[in-house]
Amino acid sequence: MSATAAPTNPISDDSLPQVELDEIVVTATRTPTKTSNVVAQTRVIDKEELQRYQGQSVIEVLKRQPGFNIKQDGDLGQSSNFYVRGYDSKRVLVLIDGIRYGSMSTGQPTLALLPAEQIERIEILYGASGSSIYGADAMGGVIQIFTKGSNTNQTSYSVTAGVGSNDHYLYGAAAQFANEQGASLSLSASRNQTKGISAIENATGANRDDDGFESNNFSLNASMPVTNNVRIGATGLYAKSKTEFDNFTNVADAEIDQENGAVSIFSEYDKNDLTLRLSVGSSLDKLDNNVGDAFETEQRQANLLSIYQLPVGQLQAGTEWLKQEIDIDDNTPANGTDSYKINDRTIKSGFLGYQVNKDVHDFQANIRYDDNSQFDNETTYSIGYGFRILPSLRVGTSFATGYRAPSLNDLYVESSFYVPNENLDVEKSDNLEAFIESNTAIQTTRLTGFRSDVDGLINNAFDPATNKFKAVNISEAKLSGYSLTSDWQLNNVLFGGHYTYTDAEERSGDNKGKQLVYRPENTALAYIGYQDLDYDIRLEAEYVGKIYTSASNDTFMDDYTLFSISGNYYLNPNLTVNSRIENLTNQDYTTNESFGTRYNQDGINFFTSLTYNWK
């Protein structure tokens, strides 16, 4: 099932960047639900907001969302990681149209390579309630990416061309077709390239050159009715990229070739009180490093979901099959044994859920059983309740359990910097969330408190015996804090922002009481914008607090504030100019400083594009 969004017309009210106060989401419950009825904290990034990120990737979009911060080895397309509420990306499940996406070797999704212009919307589910719905790797939340054209209802065409700093160019075209019988097809292609910047500060030798990035991107979304009750369809998102990078051996023209994406086909039956949906798909994460090894992860999946409407509420039940496989070409045997004792896993799952959204009550309960061929069986569950004190005021709380299995790199890979640890245990967590929320015609505001107690959190630690790093289980860790979000729309003026405080603390071992690395205590964003029939404009200020870079908290990166401005100008009903200027004050900052290396981020930079639409 896909969430709905309003069609876009360049000079209509629907096209203006509005605060949607009660959108429909599917990620939080696996069935269309109003955001005002979801218990866990959610965030929707719709196509109007994504339009401000032409030429950028999903990672640039996410870093501005509540509770997020990123760690990146330079500029566009470079290796990256993200953190949300103290959890890193290994513990946040990423779906593309319902299909799991990510690397089986590192355990991380490669979001810096997925282009924003190929995406219709992004839904974020915070916290561990997704574990009982989607299984492992959702301890910190779920991010679902919907490919462009998921809500096509009329035939249209568009072309886009953009230019920006550092010889940044974007070219793209899209075609969408729809008929009166309810069939639709969306096809989109784009090329994104930049000369980039030199990633390493104070670089020497070959590393002094700029690190370019180029990517060819494609998306597909098709759907058609077979009968009055049956619909079939297919989706696909694919990115093929080449990224230059600075490396520790100072090799000239070091680059990585990568392929990423996901495809799926589905069939849906909907009649009376019963909905059945069967989907089959596969995701790809392929990396070929010309100064290192080559990895290819494939995740093949099949999901069957049934939803039955009861006199009160609805019952959900389903089963899933997941096969994860990875192949490796060891191109650097002198650096260690880069191979896997086990290179595949099969997970068979069953889940059951019950949901009620009636009058002043919102209730959701889920339980899931996963049979992992490599690790023990796991059962996770969640329960949440919201109560509407007033028509515009709601309070609620939820409890969820979560787990994550170690990545294959953590278990088996030996390299110049790491040694394997086959004795790693599965991470497990207990998670509590409480909130108070106000939702009116002009604003939505939510204060959410959260706490996660994690047993066996996997973290890299220095191993004196080998003089390398090794993944180890931290007996106890606590991730707690609160998040305040507020979005307003008064006539033509939009304003608001968010603030998140996160206490990510080790609770055992030599670093008991210390903050986990790369988790800032404070992150915030404030914005103000103005919209008119002919144009819209938005000014943002993004703040990231001090970040510790060592487990002992002896080293850290300074806090920073970035200002940006973006806007659209509608020259006529068909032609739109989109512009964005980042880092207006030319702030010197970094998001990654490790192993004695400080990675650069770009100074003041711009990107401008023209889009021509016709129907």
PDB file of N, CA and C in Angstrom, residues 118-178:
ATOM      1  N   GLN A 118      14.574  11.171  -7.565  1.00  0.00           N
ATOM      2  CA  GLN A 118      13.892   9.953  -7.977  1.00  0.00           C
ATOM      3  C   GLN A 118      12.901   9.459  -6.926  1.00  0.00           C
ATOM      4  N   ILE A 119      12.622  10.287  -5.932  1.00  0.00           N
ATOM      5  CA  ILE A 119      11.841   9.840  -4.783  1.00  0.00           C
ATOM      6  C   ILE A 119      10.562  10.675  -4.651  1.00  0.00           C
ATOM      7  N   GLU A 120       9.459  10.008  -4.346  1.00  0.00           N
ATOM      8  CA  GLU A 120       8.160  10.670  -4.166  1.00  0.00           C
ATOM      9  C   GLU A 120       7.992  11.210  -2.749  1.00  0.00           C
ATOM     10  N   ARG A 121       8.377  10.407  -1.779  1.00  0.00           N
ATOM     11  CA  ARG A 121       8.226  10.794  -0.374  1.00  0.00           C
ATOM     12  C   ARG A 121       9.078   9.880   0.495  1.00  0.00           C
ATOM     13  N   ILE A 122       9.341  10.332   1.704  1.00  0.00           N
ATOM     14  CA  ILE A 122      10.071   9.541   2.690  1.00  0.00           C
ATOM     15  C   ILE A 122       9.275   9.579   3.985  1.00  0.00           C
ATOM     16  N   GLU A 123       9.072   8.423   4.595  1.00  0.00           N
ATOM     17  CA  GLU A 123       8.417   8.346   5.906  1.00  0.00           C
ATOM     18  C   GLU A 123       9.422   7.849   6.928  1.00  0.00           C
ATOM     19  N   ILE A 124       9.451   8.507   8.079  1.00  0.00           N
ATOM     20  CA  ILE A 124      10.357   8.138   9.166  1.00  0.00           C
ATOM     21  C   ILE A 124       9.525   7.711  10.370  1.00  0.00           C
ATOM     22  N   LEU A 125       9.772   6.516  10.854  1.00  0.00           N
ATOM     23  CA  LEU A 125       9.178   6.021  12.094  1.00  0.00           C
ATOM     24  C   LEU A 125      10.272   5.970  13.137  1.00  0.00           C
ATOM     25  N   TYR A 126      10.147   6.768  14.186  1.00  0.00           N
ATOM     26  CA  TYR A 126      11.157   6.817  15.235  1.00  0.00           C
ATOM     27  C   TYR A 126      10.908   5.713  16.273  1.00  0.00           C
ATOM     28  N   GLY A 127      11.996   5.275  16.904  1.00  0.00           N
ATOM     29  CA  GLY A 127      11.888   4.322  17.998  1.00  0.00           C
ATOM     30  C   GLY A 127      11.791   2.887  17.531  1.00  0.00           C
ATOM     31  N   ALA A 128      11.649   1.996  18.495  1.00  0.00           N
ATOM     32  CA  ALA A 128      11.761   0.559  18.232  1.00  0.00           C
ATOM     33  C   ALA A 128      10.438  -0.123  17.932  1.00  0.00           C
ATOM     34  N   SER A 129       9.327   0.621  17.827  1.00  0.00           N
ATOM     35  CA  SER A 129       8.059  -0.050  17.559  1.00  0.00           C
ATOM     36  C   SER A 129       8.087  -0.768  16.213  1.00  0.00           C
ATOM     37  N   GLY A 130       8.961  -0.309  15.302  1.00  0.00           N
ATOM     38  CA  GLY A 130       9.081  -0.978  14.015  1.00  0.00           C
ATOM     39  C   GLY A 130       9.662  -2.373  14.104  1.00  0.00           C
ATOM     40  N   SER A 131      10.357  -2.704  15.206  1.00  0.00           N
ATOM     41  CA  SER A 131      10.941  -4.041  15.348  1.00  0.00           C
ATOM     42  C   SER A 131       9.874  -5.122  15.343  1.00  0.00           C
ATOM     43  N   SER A 132       8.750  -4.870  15.990  1.00  0.00           N
ATOM     44  CA  SER A 132       7.683  -5.864  16.062  1.00  0.00           C
ATOM     45  C   SER A 132       6.853  -5.902  14.788  1.00  0.00           C
ATOM     46  N   ILE A 133       7.092  -4.961  13.866  1.00  0.00           N
ATOM     47  CA  ILE A 133       6.395  -4.934  12.584  1.00  0.00           C
ATOM     48  C   ILE A 133       7.299  -5.450  11.466  1.00  0.00           C
ATOM     49  N   TYR A 134       8.592  -5.031  11.498  1.00  0.00           N
ATOM     50  CA  TYR A 134       9.510  -5.335  10.398  1.00  0.00           C
ATOM     51  C   TYR A 134      10.673  -6.232  10.804  1.00  0.00           C
ATOM     52  N   GLY A 135      10.878  -6.473  12.096  1.00  0.00           N
ATOM     53  CA  GLY A 135      11.926  -7.390  12.513  1.00  0.00           C
ATOM     54  C   GLY A 135      13.236  -6.715  12.849  1.00  0.00           C
ATOM     55  N   ALA A 136      14.347  -7.444  12.636  1.00  0.00           N
ATOM     56  CA  ALA A 136      15.678  -6.997  13.048  1.00  0.00           C
ATOM     57  C   ALA A 136      16.062  -5.684  12.375  1.00  0.00           C
ATOM     58  N   ASP A 137      16.996  -4.985  13.032  1.00  0.00           N
ATOM     59  CA  ASP A 137      17.622  -3.759  12.523  1.00  0.00           C
ATOM     60  C   ASP A 137      16.749  -2.526  12.656  1.00  0.00           C
ATOM     61  N   ALA A 138      15.592  -2.626  13.318  1.00  0.00           N
ATOM     62  CA  ALA A 138      14.703  -1.476  13.479  1.00  0.00           C
ATOM     63  C   ALA A 138      14.698  -0.961  14.912  1.00  0.00           C
ATOM     64  N   MET A 139      15.775  -1.224  15.655  1.00  0.00           N
ATOM     65  CA  MET A 139      15.839  -0.776  17.049  1.00  0.00           C
ATOM     66  C   MET A 139      15.727   0.744  17.166  1.00  0.00           C
ATOM     67  N   GLY A 140      16.321   1.454  16.194  1.00  0.00           N
ATOM     68  CA  GLY A 140      16.315   2.911  16.250  1.00  0.00           C
ATOM     69  C   GLY A 140      15.259   3.559  15.389  1.00  0.00           C
ATOM     70  N   GLY A 141      14.526   2.767  14.604  1.00  0.00           N
ATOM     71  CA  GLY A 141      13.482   3.324  13.765  1.00  0.00           C
ATOM     72  C   GLY A 141      13.458   2.687  12.390  1.00  0.00           C
ATOM     73  N   VAL A 142      12.564   3.206  11.559  1.00  0.00           N
ATOM     74  CA  VAL A 142      12.388   2.720  10.191  1.00  0.00           C
ATOM     75  C   VAL A 142      12.299   3.926   9.267  1.00  0.00           C
ATOM     76  N   ILE A 143      13.019   3.871   8.151  1.00  0.00           N
ATOM     77  CA  ILE A 143      12.930   4.885   7.099  1.00  0.00           C
ATOM     78  C   ILE A 143      12.436   4.183   5.845  1.00  0.00           C
ATOM     79  N   GLN A 144      11.292   4.624   5.334  1.00  0.00           N
ATOM     80  CA  GLN A 144      10.778   4.024   4.094  1.00  0.00           C
ATOM     81  C   GLN A 144      10.794   5.068   2.980  1.00  0.00           C
ATOM     82  N   ILE A 145      11.396   4.680   1.857  1.00  0.00           N
ATOM     83  CA  ILE A 145      11.532   5.526   0.676  1.00  0.00           C
ATOM     84  C   ILE A 145      10.559   5.034  -0.389  1.00  0.00           C
ATOM     85  N   PHE A 146       9.737   5.945  -0.913  1.00  0.00           N
ATOM     86  CA  PHE A 146       8.778   5.605  -1.957  1.00  0.00           C
ATOM     87  C   PHE A 146       9.250   6.196  -3.283  1.00  0.00           C
ATOM     88  N   THR A 147       9.336   5.369  -4.299  1.00  0.00           N
ATOM     89  CA  THR A 147       9.852   5.829  -5.579  1.00  0.00           C
ATOM     90  C   THR A 147       8.907   6.821  -6.245  1.00  0.00           C
ATOM     91  N   LYS A 148       9.467   7.625  -7.105  1.00  0.00           N
ATOM     92  CA  LYS A 148       8.730   8.665  -7.806  1.00  0.00           C
ATOM     93  C   LYS A 148       7.592   8.064  -8.625  1.00  0.00           C
ATOM     94  N   GLY A 149       6.421   8.728  -8.580  1.00  0.00           N
ATOM     95  CA  GLY A 149       5.281   8.265  -9.351  1.00  0.00           C
ATOM     96  C   GLY A 149       4.373   7.314  -8.612  1.00  0.00           C
ATOM     97  N   SER A 150       4.523   7.208  -7.287  1.00  0.00           N
ATOM     98  CA  SER A 150       3.690   6.275  -6.526  1.00  0.00           C
ATOM     99  C   SER A 150       2.237   6.740  -6.422  1.00  0.00           C
ATOM    100  N   ASN A 151       1.954   7.981  -6.838  1.00  0.00           N
ATOM    101  CA  ASN A 151       0.587   8.487  -6.794  1.00  0.00           C
ATOM    102  C   ASN A 151       0.220   9.158  -8.130  1.00  0.00           C
ATOM    103  N   THR A 152       0.565   8.524  -9.218  1.00  0.00           N
ATOM    104  CA  THR A 152       0.282   9.086 -10.533  1.00  0.00           C
ATOM    105  C   THR A 152      -1.212   9.003 -10.846  1.00  0.00           C
ATOM    106  N   ASN A 153      -1.831  10.151 -11.183  1.00  0.00           N
ATOM    107  CA  ASN A 153      -3.253  10.145 -11.535  1.00  0.00           C
ATOM    108  C   ASN A 153      -3.563  10.907 -12.820  1.00  0.00           C
ATOM    109  N   GLN A 154      -2.521  11.394 -13.510  1.00  0.00           N
ATOM    110  CA  GLN A 154      -2.732  12.037 -14.801  1.00  0.00           C
ATOM    111  C   GLN A 154      -1.449  11.944 -15.632  1.00  0.00           C
ATOM    112  N   THR A 155      -1.612  12.013 -16.935  1.00  0.00           N
ATOM    113  CA  THR A 155      -0.467  11.929 -17.829  1.00  0.00           C
ATOM    114  C   THR A 155       0.272  13.263 -17.845  1.00  0.00           C
ATOM    115  N   SER A 156       1.589  13.212 -17.685  1.00  0.00           N
ATOM    116  CA  SER A 156       2.399  14.430 -17.682  1.00  0.00           C
ATOM    117  C   SER A 156       3.837  14.074 -18.032  1.00  0.00           C
ATOM    118  N   TYR A 157       4.611  15.123 -18.394  1.00  0.00           N
ATOM    119  CA  TYR A 157       6.013  14.956 -18.747  1.00  0.00           C
ATOM    120  C   TYR A 157       6.805  16.108 -18.133  1.00  0.00           C
ATOM    121  N   SER A 158       8.076  15.860 -17.863  1.00  0.00           N
ATOM    122  CA  SER A 158       8.924  16.930 -17.327  1.00  0.00           C
ATOM    123  C   SER A 158      10.374  16.685 -17.695  1.00  0.00           C
ATOM    124  N   VAL A 159      11.117  17.780 -17.837  1.00  0.00           N
ATOM    125  CA  VAL A 159      12.566  17.716 -18.005  1.00  0.00           C
ATOM    126  C   VAL A 159      13.184  18.702 -17.025  1.00  0.00           C
ATOM    127  N   THR A 160      14.358  18.360 -16.515  1.00  0.00           N
ATOM    128  CA  THR A 160      15.054  19.193 -15.531  1.00  0.00           C
ATOM    129  C   THR A 160      16.515  19.323 -15.913  1.00  0.00           C
ATOM    130  N   ALA A 161      17.058  20.527 -15.748  1.00  0.00           N
ATOM    131  CA  ALA A 161      18.494  20.756 -15.924  1.00  0.00           C
ATOM    132  C   ALA A 161      18.954  21.677 -14.808  1.00  0.00           C
ATOM    133  N   GLY A 162      20.078  21.342 -14.179  1.00  0.00           N
ATOM    134  CA  GLY A 162      20.558  22.148 -13.056  1.00  0.00           C
ATOM    135  C   GLY A 162      22.062  22.310 -13.083  1.00  0.00           C
ATOM    136  N   VAL A 163      22.533  23.372 -12.413  1.00  0.00           N
ATOM    137  CA  VAL A 163      23.960  23.653 -12.328  1.00  0.00           C
ATOM    138  C   VAL A 163      24.253  24.216 -10.952  1.00  0.00           C
ATOM    139  N   GLY A 164      25.456  23.910 -10.438  1.00  0.00           N
ATOM    140  CA  GLY A 164      25.817  24.393  -9.115  1.00  0.00           C
ATOM    141  C   GLY A 164      27.307  24.520  -8.923  1.00  0.00           C
ATOM    142  N   SER A 165      27.709  24.809  -7.704  1.00  0.00           N
ATOM    143  CA  SER A 165      29.119  24.974  -7.363  1.00  0.00           C
ATOM    144  C   SER A 165      29.900  23.693  -7.639  1.00  0.00           C
ATOM    145  N   ASN A 166      31.210  23.842  -7.824  1.00  0.00           N
ATOM    146  CA  ASN A 166      32.112  22.705  -8.029  1.00  0.00           C
ATOM    147  C   ASN A 166      31.746  21.897  -9.275  1.00  0.00           C
ATOM    148  N   ASP A 167      31.334  22.629 -10.344  1.00  0.00           N
ATOM    149  CA  ASP A 167      30.953  21.975 -11.603  1.00  0.00           C
ATOM    150  C   ASP A 167      29.904  20.896 -11.375  1.00  0.00           C
ATOM    151  N   HIS A 168      28.887  21.259 -10.627  1.00  0.00           N
ATOM    152  CA  HIS A 168      27.794  20.334 -10.311  1.00  0.00           C
ATOM    153  C   HIS A 168      26.710  20.476 -11.380  1.00  0.00           C
ATOM    154  N   TYR A 169      26.355  19.357 -12.042  1.00  0.00           N
ATOM    155  CA  TYR A 169      25.348  19.378 -13.097  1.00  0.00           C
ATOM    156  C   TYR A 169      24.330  18.266 -12.863  1.00  0.00           C
ATOM    157  N   LEU A 170      23.068  18.574 -13.201  1.00  0.00           N
ATOM    158  CA  LEU A 170      21.987  17.603 -13.104  1.00  0.00           C
ATOM    159  C   LEU A 170      21.154  17.668 -14.378  1.00  0.00           C
ATOM    160  N   TYR A 171      20.864  16.502 -14.962  1.00  0.00           N
ATOM    161  CA  TYR A 171      19.979  16.402 -16.113  1.00  0.00           C
ATOM    162  C   TYR A 171      18.974  15.298 -15.815  1.00  0.00           C
ATOM    163  N   GLY A 172      17.706  15.549 -16.118  1.00  0.00           N
ATOM    164  CA  GLY A 172      16.712  14.528 -15.830  1.00  0.00           C
ATOM    165  C   GLY A 172      15.463  14.682 -16.669  1.00  0.00           C
ATOM    166  N   ALA A 173      14.739  13.578 -16.817  1.00  0.00           N
ATOM    167  CA  ALA A 173      13.460  13.572 -17.518  1.00  0.00           C
ATOM    168  C   ALA A 173      12.544  12.560 -16.852  1.00  0.00           C
ATOM    169  N   ALA A 174      11.240  12.851 -16.884  1.00  0.00           N
ATOM    170  CA  ALA A 174      10.257  11.957 -16.288  1.00  0.00           C
ATOM    171  C   ALA A 174       8.997  11.956 -17.137  1.00  0.00           C
ATOM    172  N   ALA A 175       8.336  10.818 -17.180  1.00  0.00           N
ATOM    173  CA  ALA A 175       7.066  10.686 -17.890  1.00  0.00           C
ATOM    174  C   ALA A 175       6.116   9.875 -17.022  1.00  0.00           C
ATOM    175  N   GLN A 176       4.889  10.372 -16.896  1.00  0.00           N
ATOM    176  CA  GLN A 176       3.881   9.686 -16.114  1.00  0.00           C
ATOM    177  C   GLN A 176       2.623   9.534 -16.958  1.00  0.00           C
ATOM    178  N   PHE A 177       2.044   8.338 -16.920  1.00  0.00           N
ATOM    179  CA  PHE A 177       0.869   8.033 -17.724  1.00  0.00           C
ATOM    180  C   PHE A 177      -0.227   7.474 -16.811  1.00  0.00           C
ATOM    181  N   ALA A 178      -1.465   7.869 -17.084  1.00  0.00           N
ATOM    182  CA  ALA A 178      -2.602   7.370 -16.321  1.00  0.00           C
ATOM    183  C   ALA A 178      -3.823   7.332 -17.226  1.00  0.00           C
TER     184      ALA A 178
END
